[in-house]
JSON list of C-alpha atoms in Angstrom, two decimals:
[
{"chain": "A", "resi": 1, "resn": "UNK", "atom": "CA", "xyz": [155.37, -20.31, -101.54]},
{"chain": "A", "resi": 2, "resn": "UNK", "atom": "CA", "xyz": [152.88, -21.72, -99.02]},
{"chain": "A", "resi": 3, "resn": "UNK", "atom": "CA", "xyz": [150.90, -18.82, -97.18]},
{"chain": "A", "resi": 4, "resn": "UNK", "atom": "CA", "xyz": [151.72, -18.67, -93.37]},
{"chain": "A", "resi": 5, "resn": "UNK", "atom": "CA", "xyz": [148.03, -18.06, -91.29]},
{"chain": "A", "resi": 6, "resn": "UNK", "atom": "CA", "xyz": [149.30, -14.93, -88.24]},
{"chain": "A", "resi": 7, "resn": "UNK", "atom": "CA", "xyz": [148.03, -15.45, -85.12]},
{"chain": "A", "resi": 8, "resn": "UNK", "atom": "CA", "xyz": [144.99, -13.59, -84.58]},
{"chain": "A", "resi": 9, "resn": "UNK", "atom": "CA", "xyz": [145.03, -10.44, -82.61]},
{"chain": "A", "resi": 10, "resn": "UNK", "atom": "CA", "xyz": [143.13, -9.53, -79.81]},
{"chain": "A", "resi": 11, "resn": "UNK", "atom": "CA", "xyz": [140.29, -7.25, -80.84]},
{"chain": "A", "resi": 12, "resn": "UNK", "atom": "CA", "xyz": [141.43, -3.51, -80.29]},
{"chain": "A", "resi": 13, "resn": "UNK", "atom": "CA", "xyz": [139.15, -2.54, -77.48]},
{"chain": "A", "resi": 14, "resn": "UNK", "atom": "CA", "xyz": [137.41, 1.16, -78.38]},
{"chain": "A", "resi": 15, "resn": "UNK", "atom": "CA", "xyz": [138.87, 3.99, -76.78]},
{"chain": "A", "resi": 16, "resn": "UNK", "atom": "CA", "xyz": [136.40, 6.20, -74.13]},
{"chain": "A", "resi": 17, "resn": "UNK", "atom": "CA", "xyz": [137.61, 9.39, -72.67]},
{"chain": "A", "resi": 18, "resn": "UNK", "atom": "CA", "xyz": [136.65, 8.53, -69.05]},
{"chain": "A", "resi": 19, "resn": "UNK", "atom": "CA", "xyz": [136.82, 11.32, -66.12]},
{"chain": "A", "resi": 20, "resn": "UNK", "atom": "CA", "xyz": [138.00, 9.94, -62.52]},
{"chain": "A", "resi": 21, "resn": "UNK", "atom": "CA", "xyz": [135.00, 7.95, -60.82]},
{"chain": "A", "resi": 22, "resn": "UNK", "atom": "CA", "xyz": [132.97, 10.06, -58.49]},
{"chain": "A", "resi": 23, "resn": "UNK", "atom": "CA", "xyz": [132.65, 7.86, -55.32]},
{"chain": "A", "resi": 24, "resn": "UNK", "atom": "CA", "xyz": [130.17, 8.26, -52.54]},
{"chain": "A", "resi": 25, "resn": "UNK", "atom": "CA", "xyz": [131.85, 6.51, -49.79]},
{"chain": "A", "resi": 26, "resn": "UNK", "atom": "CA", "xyz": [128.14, 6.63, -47.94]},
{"chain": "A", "resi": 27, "resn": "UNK", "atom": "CA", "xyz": [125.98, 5.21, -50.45]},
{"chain": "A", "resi": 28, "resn": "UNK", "atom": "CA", "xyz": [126.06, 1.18, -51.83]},
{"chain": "A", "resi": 29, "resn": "UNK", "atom": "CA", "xyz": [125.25, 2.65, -55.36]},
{"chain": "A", "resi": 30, "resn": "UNK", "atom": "CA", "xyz": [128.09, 1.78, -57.69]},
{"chain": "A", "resi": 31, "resn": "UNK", "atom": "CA", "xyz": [130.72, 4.71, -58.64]},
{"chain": "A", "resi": 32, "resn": "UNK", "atom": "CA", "xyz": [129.32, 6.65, -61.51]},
{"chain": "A", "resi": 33, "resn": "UNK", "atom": "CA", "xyz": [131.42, 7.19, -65.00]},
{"chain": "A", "resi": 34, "resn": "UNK", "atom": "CA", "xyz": [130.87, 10.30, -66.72]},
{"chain": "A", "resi": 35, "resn": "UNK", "atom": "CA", "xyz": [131.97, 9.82, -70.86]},
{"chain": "A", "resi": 36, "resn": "UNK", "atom": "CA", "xyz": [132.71, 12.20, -73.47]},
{"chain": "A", "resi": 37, "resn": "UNK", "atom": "CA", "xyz": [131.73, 11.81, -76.49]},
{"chain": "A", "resi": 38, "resn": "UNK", "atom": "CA", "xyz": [134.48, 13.07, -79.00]},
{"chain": "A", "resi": 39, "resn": "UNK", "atom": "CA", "xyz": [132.29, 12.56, -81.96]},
{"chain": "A", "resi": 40, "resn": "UNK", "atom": "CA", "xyz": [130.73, 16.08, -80.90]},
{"chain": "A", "resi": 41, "resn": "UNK", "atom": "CA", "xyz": [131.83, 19.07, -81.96]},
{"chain": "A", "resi": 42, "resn": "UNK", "atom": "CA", "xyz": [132.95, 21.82, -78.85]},
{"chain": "A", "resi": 43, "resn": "UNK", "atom": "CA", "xyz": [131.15, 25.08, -79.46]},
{"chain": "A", "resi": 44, "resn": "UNK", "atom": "CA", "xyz": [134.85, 26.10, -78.49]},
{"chain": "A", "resi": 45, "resn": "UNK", "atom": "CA", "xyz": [136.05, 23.99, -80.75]},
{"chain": "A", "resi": 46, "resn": "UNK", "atom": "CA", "xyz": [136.52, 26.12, -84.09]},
{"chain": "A", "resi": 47, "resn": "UNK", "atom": "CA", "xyz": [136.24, 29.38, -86.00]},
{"chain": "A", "resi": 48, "resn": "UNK", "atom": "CA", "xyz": [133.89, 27.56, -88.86]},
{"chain": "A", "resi": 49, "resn": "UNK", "atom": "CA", "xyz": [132.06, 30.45, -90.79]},
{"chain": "A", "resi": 50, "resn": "UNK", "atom": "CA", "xyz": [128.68, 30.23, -92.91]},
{"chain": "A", "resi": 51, "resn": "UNK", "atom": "CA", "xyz": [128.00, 32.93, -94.79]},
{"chain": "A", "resi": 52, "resn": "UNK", "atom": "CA", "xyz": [124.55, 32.29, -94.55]},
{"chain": "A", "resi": 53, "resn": "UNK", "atom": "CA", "xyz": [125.08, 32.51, -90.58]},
{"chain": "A", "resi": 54, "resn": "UNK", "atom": "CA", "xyz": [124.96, 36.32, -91.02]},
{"chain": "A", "resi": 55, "resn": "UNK", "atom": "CA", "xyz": [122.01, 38.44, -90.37]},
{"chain": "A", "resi": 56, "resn": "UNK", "atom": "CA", "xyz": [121.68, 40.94, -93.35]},
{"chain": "A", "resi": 57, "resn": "UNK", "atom": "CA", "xyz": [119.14, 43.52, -92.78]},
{"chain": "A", "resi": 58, "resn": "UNK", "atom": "CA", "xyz": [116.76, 44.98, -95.72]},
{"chain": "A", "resi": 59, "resn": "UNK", "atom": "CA", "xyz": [117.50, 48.06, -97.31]},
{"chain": "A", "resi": 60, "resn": "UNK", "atom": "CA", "xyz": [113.55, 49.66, -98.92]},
{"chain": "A", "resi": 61, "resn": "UNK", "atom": "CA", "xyz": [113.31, 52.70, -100.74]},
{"chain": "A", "resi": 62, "resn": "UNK", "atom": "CA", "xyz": [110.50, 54.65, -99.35]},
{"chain": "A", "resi": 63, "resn": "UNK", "atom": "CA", "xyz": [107.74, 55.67, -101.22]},
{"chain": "A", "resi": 64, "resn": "UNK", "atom": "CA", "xyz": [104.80, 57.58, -101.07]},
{"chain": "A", "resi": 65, "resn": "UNK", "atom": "CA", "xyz": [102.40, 54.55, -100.06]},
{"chain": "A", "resi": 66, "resn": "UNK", "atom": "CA", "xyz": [105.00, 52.80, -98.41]},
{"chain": "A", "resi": 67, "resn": "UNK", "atom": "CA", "xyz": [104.31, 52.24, -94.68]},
{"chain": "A", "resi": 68, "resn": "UNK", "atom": "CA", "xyz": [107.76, 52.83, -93.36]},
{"chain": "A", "resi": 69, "resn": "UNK", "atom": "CA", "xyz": [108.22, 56.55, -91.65]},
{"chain": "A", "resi": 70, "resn": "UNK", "atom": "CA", "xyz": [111.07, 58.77, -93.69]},
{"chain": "A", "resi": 71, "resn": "UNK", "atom": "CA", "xyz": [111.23, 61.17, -96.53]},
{"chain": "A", "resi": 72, "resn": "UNK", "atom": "CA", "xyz": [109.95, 59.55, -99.86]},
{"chain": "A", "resi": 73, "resn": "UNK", "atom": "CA", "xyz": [112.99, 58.48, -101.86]},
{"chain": "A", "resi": 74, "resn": "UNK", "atom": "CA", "xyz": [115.26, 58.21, -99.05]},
{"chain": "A", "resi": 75, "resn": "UNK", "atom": "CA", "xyz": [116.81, 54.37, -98.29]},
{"chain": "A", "resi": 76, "resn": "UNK", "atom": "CA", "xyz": [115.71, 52.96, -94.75]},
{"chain": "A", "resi": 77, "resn": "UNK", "atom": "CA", "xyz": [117.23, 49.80, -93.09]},
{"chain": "A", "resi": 78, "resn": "UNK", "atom": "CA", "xyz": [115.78, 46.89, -91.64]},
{"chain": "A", "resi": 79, "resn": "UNK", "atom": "CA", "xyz": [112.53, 49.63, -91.66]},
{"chain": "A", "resi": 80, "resn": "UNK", "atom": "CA", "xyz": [113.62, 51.62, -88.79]},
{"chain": "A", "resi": 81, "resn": "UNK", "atom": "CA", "xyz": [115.98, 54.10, -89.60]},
{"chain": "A", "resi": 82, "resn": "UNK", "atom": "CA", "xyz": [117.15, 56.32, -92.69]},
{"chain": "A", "resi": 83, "resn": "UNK", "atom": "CA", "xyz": [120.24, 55.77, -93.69]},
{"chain": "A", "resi": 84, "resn": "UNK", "atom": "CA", "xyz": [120.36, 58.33, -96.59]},
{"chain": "A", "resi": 85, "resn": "UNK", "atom": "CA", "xyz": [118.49, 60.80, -97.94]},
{"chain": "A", "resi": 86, "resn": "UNK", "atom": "CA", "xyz": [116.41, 60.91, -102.08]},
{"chain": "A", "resi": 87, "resn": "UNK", "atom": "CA", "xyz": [119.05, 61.27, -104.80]},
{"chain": "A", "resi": 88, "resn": "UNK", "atom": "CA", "xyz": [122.13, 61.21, -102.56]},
{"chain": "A", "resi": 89, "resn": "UNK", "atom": "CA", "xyz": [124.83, 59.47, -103.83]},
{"chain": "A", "resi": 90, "resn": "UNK", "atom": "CA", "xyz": [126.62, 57.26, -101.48]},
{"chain": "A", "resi": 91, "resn": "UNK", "atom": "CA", "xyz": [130.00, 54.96, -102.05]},
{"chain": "A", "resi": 92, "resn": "UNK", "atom": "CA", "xyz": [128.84, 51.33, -101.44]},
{"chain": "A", "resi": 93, "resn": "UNK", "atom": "CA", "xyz": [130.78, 48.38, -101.93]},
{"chain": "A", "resi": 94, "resn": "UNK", "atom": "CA", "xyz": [129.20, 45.16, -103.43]},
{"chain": "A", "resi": 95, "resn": "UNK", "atom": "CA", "xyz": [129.42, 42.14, -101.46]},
{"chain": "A", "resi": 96, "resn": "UNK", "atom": "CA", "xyz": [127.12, 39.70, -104.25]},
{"chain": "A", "resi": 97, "resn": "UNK", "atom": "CA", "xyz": [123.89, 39.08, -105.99]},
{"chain": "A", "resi": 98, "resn": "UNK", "atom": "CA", "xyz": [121.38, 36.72, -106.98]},
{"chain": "A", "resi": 99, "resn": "UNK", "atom": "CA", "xyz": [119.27, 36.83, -109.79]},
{"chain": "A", "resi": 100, "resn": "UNK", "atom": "CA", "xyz": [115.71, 35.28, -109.81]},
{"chain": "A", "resi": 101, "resn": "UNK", "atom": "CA", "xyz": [113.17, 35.16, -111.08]},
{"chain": "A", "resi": 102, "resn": "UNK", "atom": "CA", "xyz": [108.85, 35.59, -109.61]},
{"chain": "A", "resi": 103, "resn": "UNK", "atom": "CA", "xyz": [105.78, 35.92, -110.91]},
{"chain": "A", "resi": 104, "resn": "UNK", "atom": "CA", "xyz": [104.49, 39.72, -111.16]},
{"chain": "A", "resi": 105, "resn": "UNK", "atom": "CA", "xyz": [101.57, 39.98, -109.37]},
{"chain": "A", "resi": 106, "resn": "UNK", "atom": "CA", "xyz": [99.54, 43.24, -109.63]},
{"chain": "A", "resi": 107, "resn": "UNK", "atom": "CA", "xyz": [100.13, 45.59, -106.51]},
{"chain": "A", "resi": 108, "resn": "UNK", "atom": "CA", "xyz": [96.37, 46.02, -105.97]},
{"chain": "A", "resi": 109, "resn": "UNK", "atom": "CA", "xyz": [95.98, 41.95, -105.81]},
{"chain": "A", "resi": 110, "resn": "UNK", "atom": "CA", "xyz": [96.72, 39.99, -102.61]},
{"chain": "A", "resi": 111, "resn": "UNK", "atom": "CA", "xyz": [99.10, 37.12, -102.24]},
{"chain": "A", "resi": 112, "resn": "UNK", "atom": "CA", "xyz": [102.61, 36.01, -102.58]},
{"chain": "A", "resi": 113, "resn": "UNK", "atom": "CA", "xyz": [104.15, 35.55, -105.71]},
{"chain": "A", "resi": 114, "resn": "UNK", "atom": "CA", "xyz": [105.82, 32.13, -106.75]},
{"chain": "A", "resi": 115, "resn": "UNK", "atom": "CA", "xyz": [109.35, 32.23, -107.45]},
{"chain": "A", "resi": 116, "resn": "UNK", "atom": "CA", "xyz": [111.97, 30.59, -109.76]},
{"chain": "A", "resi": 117, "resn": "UNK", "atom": "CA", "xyz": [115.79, 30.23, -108.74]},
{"chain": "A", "resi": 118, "resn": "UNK", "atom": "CA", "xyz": [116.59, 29.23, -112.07]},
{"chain": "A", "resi": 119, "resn": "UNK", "atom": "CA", "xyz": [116.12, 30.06, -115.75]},
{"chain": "A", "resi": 120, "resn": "UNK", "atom": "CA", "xyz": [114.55, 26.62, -116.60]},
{"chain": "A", "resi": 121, "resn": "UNK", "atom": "CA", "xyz": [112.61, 26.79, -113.57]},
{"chain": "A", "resi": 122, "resn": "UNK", "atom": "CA", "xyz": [111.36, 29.66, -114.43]},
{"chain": "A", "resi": 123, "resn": "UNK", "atom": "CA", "xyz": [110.25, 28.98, -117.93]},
{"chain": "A", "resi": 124, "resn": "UNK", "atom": "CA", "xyz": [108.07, 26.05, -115.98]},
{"chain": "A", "resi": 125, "resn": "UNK", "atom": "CA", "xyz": [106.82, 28.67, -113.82]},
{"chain": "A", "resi": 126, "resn": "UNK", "atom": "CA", "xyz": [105.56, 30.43, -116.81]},
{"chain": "A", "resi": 127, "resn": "UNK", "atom": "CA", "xyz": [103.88, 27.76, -118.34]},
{"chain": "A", "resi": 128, "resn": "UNK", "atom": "CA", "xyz": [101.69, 26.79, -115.68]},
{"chain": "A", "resi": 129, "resn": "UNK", "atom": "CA", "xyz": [101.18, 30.62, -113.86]},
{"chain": "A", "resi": 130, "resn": "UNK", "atom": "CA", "xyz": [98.23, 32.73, -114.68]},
{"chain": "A", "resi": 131, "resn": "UNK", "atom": "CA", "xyz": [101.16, 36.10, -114.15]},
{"chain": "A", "resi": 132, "resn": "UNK", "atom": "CA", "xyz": [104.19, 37.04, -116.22]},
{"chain": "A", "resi": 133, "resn": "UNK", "atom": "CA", "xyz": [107.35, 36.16, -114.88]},
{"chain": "A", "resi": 134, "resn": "UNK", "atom": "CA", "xyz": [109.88, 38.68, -114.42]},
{"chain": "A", "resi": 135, "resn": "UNK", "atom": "CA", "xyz": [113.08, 39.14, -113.46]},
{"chain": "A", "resi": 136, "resn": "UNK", "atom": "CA", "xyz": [114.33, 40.39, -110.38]},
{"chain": "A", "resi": 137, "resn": "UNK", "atom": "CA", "xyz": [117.39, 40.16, -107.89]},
{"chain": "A", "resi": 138, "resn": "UNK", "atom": "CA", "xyz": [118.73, 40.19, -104.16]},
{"chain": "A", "resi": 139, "resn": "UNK", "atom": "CA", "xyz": [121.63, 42.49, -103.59]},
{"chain": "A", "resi": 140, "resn": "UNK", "atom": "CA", "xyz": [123.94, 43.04, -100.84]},
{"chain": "A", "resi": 141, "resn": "UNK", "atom": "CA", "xyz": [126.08, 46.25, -100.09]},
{"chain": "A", "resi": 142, "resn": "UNK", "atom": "CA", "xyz": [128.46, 47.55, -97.20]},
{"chain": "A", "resi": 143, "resn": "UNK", "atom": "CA", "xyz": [128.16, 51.15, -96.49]},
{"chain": "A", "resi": 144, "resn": "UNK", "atom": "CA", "xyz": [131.11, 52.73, -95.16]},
{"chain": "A", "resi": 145, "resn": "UNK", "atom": "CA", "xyz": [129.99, 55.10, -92.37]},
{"chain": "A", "resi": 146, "resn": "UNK", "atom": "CA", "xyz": [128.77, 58.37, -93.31]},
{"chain": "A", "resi": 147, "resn": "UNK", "atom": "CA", "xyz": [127.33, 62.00, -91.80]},
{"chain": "A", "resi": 148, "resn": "UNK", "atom": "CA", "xyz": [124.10, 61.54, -93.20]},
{"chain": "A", "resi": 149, "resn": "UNK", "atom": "CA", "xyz": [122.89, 58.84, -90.71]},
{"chain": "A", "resi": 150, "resn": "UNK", "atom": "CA", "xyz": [123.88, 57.85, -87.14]},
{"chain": "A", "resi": 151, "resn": "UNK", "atom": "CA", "xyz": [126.76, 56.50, -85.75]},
{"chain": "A", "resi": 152, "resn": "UNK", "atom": "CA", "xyz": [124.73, 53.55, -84.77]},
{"chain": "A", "resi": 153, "resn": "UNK", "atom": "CA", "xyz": [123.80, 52.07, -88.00]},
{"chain": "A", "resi": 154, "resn": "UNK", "atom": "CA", "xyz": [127.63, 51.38, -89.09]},
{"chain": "A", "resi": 155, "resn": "UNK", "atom": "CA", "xyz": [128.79, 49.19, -86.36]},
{"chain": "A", "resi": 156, "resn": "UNK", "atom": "CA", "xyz": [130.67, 47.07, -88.50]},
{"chain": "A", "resi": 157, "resn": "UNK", "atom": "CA", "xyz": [134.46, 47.13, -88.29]},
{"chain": "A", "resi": 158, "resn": "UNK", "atom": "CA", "xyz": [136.62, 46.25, -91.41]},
{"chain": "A", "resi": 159, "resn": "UNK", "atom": "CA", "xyz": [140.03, 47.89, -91.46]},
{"chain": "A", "resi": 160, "resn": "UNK", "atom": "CA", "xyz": [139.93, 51.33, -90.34]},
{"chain": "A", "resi": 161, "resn": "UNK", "atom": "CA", "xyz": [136.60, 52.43, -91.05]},
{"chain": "A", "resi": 162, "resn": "UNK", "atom": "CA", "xyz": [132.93, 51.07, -89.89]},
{"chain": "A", "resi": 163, "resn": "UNK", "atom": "CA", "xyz": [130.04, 49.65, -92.32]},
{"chain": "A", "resi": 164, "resn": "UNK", "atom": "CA", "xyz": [126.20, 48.77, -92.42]},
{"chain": "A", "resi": 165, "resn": "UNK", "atom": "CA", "xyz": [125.64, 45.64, -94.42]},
{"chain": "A", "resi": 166, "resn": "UNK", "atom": "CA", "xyz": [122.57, 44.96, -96.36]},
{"chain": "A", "resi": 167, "resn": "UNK", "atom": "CA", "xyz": [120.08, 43.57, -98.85]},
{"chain": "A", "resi": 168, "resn": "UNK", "atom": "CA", "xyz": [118.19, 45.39, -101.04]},
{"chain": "A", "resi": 169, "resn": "UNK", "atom": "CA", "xyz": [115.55, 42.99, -103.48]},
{"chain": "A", "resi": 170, "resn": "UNK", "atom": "CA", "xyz": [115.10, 45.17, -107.32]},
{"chain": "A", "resi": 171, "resn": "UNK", "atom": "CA", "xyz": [112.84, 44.10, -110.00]},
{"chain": "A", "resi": 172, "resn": "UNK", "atom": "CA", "xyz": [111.78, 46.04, -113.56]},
{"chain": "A", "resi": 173, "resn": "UNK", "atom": "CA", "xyz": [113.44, 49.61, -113.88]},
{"chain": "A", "resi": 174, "resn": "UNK", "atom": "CA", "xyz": [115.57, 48.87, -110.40]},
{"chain": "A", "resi": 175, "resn": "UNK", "atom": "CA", "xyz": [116.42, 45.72, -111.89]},
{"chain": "A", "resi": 176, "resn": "UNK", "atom": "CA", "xyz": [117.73, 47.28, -114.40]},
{"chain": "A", "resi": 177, "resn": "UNK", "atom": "CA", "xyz": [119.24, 50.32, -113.20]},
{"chain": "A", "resi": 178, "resn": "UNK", "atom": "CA", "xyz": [121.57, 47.98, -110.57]},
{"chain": "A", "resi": 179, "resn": "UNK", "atom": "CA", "xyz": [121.52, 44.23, -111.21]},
{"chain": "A", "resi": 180, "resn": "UNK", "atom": "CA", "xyz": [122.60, 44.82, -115.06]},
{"chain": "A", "resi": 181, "resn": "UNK", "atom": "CA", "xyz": [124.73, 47.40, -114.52]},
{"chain": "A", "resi": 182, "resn": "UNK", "atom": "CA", "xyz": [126.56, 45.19, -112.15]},
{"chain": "A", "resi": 183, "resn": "UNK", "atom": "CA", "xyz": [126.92, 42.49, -115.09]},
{"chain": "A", "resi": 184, "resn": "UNK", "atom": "CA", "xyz": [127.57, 44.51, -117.71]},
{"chain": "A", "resi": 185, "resn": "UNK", "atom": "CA", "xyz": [130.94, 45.96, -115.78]},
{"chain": "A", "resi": 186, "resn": "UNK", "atom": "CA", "xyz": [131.65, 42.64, -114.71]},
{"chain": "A", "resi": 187, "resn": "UNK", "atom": "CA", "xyz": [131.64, 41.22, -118.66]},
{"chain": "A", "resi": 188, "resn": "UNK", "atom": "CA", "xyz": [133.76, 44.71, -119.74]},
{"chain": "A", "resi": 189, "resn": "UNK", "atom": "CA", "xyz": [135.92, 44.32, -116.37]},
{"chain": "A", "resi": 190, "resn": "UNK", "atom": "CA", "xyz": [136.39, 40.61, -116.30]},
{"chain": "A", "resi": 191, "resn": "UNK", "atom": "CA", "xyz": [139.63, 41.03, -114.03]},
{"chain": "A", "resi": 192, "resn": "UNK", "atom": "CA", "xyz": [138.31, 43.25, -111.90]},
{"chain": "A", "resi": 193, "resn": "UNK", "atom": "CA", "xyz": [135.52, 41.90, -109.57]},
{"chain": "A", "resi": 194, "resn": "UNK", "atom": "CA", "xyz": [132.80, 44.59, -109.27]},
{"chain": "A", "resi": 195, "resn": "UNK", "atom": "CA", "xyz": [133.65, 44.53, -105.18]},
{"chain": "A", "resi": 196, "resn": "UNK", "atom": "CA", "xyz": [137.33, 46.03, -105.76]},
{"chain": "A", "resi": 197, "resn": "UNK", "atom": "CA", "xyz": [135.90, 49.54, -106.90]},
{"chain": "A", "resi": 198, "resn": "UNK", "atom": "CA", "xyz": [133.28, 51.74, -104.83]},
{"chain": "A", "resi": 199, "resn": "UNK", "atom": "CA", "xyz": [130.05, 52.00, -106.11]},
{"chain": "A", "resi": 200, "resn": "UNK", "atom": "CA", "xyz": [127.81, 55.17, -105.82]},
{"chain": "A", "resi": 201, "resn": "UNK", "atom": "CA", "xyz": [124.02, 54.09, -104.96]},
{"chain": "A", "resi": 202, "resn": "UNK", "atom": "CA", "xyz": [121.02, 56.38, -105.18]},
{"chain": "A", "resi": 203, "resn": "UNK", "atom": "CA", "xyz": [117.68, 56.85, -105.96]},
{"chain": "A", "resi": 204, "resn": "UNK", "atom": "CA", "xyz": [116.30, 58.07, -109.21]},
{"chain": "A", "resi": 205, "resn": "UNK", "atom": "CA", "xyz": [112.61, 59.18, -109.75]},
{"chain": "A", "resi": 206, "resn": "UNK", "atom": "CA", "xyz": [110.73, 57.62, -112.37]},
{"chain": "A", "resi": 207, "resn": "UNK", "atom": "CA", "xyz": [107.50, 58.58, -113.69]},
{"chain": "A", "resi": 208, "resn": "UNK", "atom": "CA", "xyz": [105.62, 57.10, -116.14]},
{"chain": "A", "resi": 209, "resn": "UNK", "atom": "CA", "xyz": [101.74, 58.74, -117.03]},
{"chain": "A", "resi": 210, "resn": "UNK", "atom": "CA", "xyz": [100.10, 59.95, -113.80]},
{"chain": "A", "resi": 211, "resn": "UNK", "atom": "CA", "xyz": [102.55, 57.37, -111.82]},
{"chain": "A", "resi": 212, "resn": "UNK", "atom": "CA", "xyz": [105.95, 58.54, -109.47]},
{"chain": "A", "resi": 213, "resn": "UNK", "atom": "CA", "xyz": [108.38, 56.61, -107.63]},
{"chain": "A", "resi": 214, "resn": "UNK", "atom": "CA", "xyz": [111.63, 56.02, -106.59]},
{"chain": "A", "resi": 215, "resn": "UNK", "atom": "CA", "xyz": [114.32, 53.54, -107.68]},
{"chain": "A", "resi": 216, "resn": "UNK", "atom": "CA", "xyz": [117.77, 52.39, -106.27]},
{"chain": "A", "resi": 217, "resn": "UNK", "atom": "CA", "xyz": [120.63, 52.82, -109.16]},
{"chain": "A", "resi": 218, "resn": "UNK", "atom": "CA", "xyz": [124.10, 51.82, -109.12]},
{"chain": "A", "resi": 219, "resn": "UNK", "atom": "CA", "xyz": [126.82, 53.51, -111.11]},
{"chain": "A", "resi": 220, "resn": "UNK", "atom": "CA", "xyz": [130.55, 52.18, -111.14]},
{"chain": "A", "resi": 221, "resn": "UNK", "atom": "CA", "xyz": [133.55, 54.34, -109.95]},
{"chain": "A", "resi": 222, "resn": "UNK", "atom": "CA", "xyz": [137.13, 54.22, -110.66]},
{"chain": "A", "resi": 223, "resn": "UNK", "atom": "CA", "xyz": [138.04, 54.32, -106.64]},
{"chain": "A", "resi": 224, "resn": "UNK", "atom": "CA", "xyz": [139.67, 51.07, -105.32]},
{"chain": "A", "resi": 225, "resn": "UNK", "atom": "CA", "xyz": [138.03, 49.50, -102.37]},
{"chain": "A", "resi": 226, "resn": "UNK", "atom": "CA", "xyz": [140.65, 48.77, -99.31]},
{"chain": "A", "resi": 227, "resn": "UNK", "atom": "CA", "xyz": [142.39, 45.30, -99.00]},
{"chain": "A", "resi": 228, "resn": "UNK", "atom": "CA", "xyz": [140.41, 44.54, -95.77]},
{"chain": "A", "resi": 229, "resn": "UNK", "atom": "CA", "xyz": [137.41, 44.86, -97.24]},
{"chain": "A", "resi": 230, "resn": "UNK", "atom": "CA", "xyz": [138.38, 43.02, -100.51]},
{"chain": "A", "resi": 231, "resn": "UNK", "atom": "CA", "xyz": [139.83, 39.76, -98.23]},
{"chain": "A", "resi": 232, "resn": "UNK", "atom": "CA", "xyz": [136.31, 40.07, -96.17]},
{"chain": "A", "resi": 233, "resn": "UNK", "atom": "CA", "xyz": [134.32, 39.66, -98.63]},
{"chain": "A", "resi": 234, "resn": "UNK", "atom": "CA", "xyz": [136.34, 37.47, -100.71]},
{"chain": "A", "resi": 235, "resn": "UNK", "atom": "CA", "xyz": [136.28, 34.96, -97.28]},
{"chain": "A", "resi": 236, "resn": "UNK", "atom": "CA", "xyz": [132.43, 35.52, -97.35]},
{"chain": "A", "resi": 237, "resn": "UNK", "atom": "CA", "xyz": [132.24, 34.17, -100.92]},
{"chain": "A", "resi": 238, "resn": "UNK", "atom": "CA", "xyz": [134.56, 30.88, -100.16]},
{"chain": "A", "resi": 239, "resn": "UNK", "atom": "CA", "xyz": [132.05, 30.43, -97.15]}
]
């Protein structure tokens, strides 16, 4: 069947979103036409969410040389104010983690240790650094709002109660103590992720020869975690 040729069509002319001229009746300038341009995004035009939008401050453990004010062993945030005391245990719930991985430089030496975000990077790191490489991890907790600290440092709503979010790094025995623990009840637990149940953080001295200190520890509960909570942090994890 012989092809028939269509007639050809008018090129579609592009579509402007064009306000009403402004018109100075006084001048001989030609009227002036404002465009939008719809390829931009509104800053009122959507709810999108990054989690890594969110400012998380630092959680430190003081310590005797450290050179943030509080009682040694106590846990300040973003190095301003104590938000609980040594060797209290306070519910926390975990919002994720990281594990790395950095080169452990001797406290007494200057400079900033290079780090490895993965396990073959960090073999490579190894190889060519004059330092072991260690292990270490980024953690971050909501604390429900407590009397041990102010008001002011929970002003977080999530359901009915108010929370201080933060990050705390760990490396060696705090490493251990809390990054591990977190995996080995997530392996045991496998349907039940580790930010459904409260988990009760502290500090623990350590000493080892003429050396103290203080490290964070995490230890699992059996208390559920409220359904707000769960669905916020759940929606900060699909982010």
């Amino acid at each position: 069947m012989a092809e028939t040729k269509s007639a050809k069509k008018a090129p579609k002319k592009e579509e402007v979103s064009v306000s009403e001229p402004v018109v100075d009746n006084d001048s001989a300038k030609p009227a002036e036409i404002i465009t939008k341009d719809i390829s931009s995004p509104s800053i009122f035009s959507g709810s999108d969410f990054d989690a890594a939008d969110i400012e998380i401050p630092r959680l430190n453990v003081i310590q005797k040389m450290s050179q943030i004010e509080g009682e040694v062993g106590s846990v300040s945030i973003d190095k301003d104010a104590q938000i609980f005391p040594a060797s209290t245990k306070v519910p926390v719930v975990i919002v994720g983690a990281i594990k790395r991985w950095q080169e452990d430089i001797p406290f007494e030496e200057e400079g900033i240790p290079k780090m490895a975000a993965t396990k073959e990077a960090s073999i490579a790191l190894a190889q060519e650094s004059d330092y072991k490489v260690i292990e270490q991890a980024e953690i971050v907790i909501l604390i429900p709002q407590n009397d041990l600290a102010d008001e002011g440092l929970f002003p977080f709503p999530i359901g009915s109660e108010n929370y201080a979010i933060g990050k705390i790094t760990v490396q060696k025995d705090a490493y251990r103590m809390t990054y591990k623990r977190l995996k080995t009840f997530e392996l045991f637990n496998q349907d039940t992720p580790n930010y459904t149940v409260y988990w009760k953080f502290s500090t623990e001295l350590m000493t080892k020869g003429r050396y103290s200190w203080f490290v964070p520890t995490l230890t699992s509960t059996k208390e559920e975690t409220s359904a707000e909570v769960q669905e916020f942090i759940t929606r900060m994890h699909g982010a």
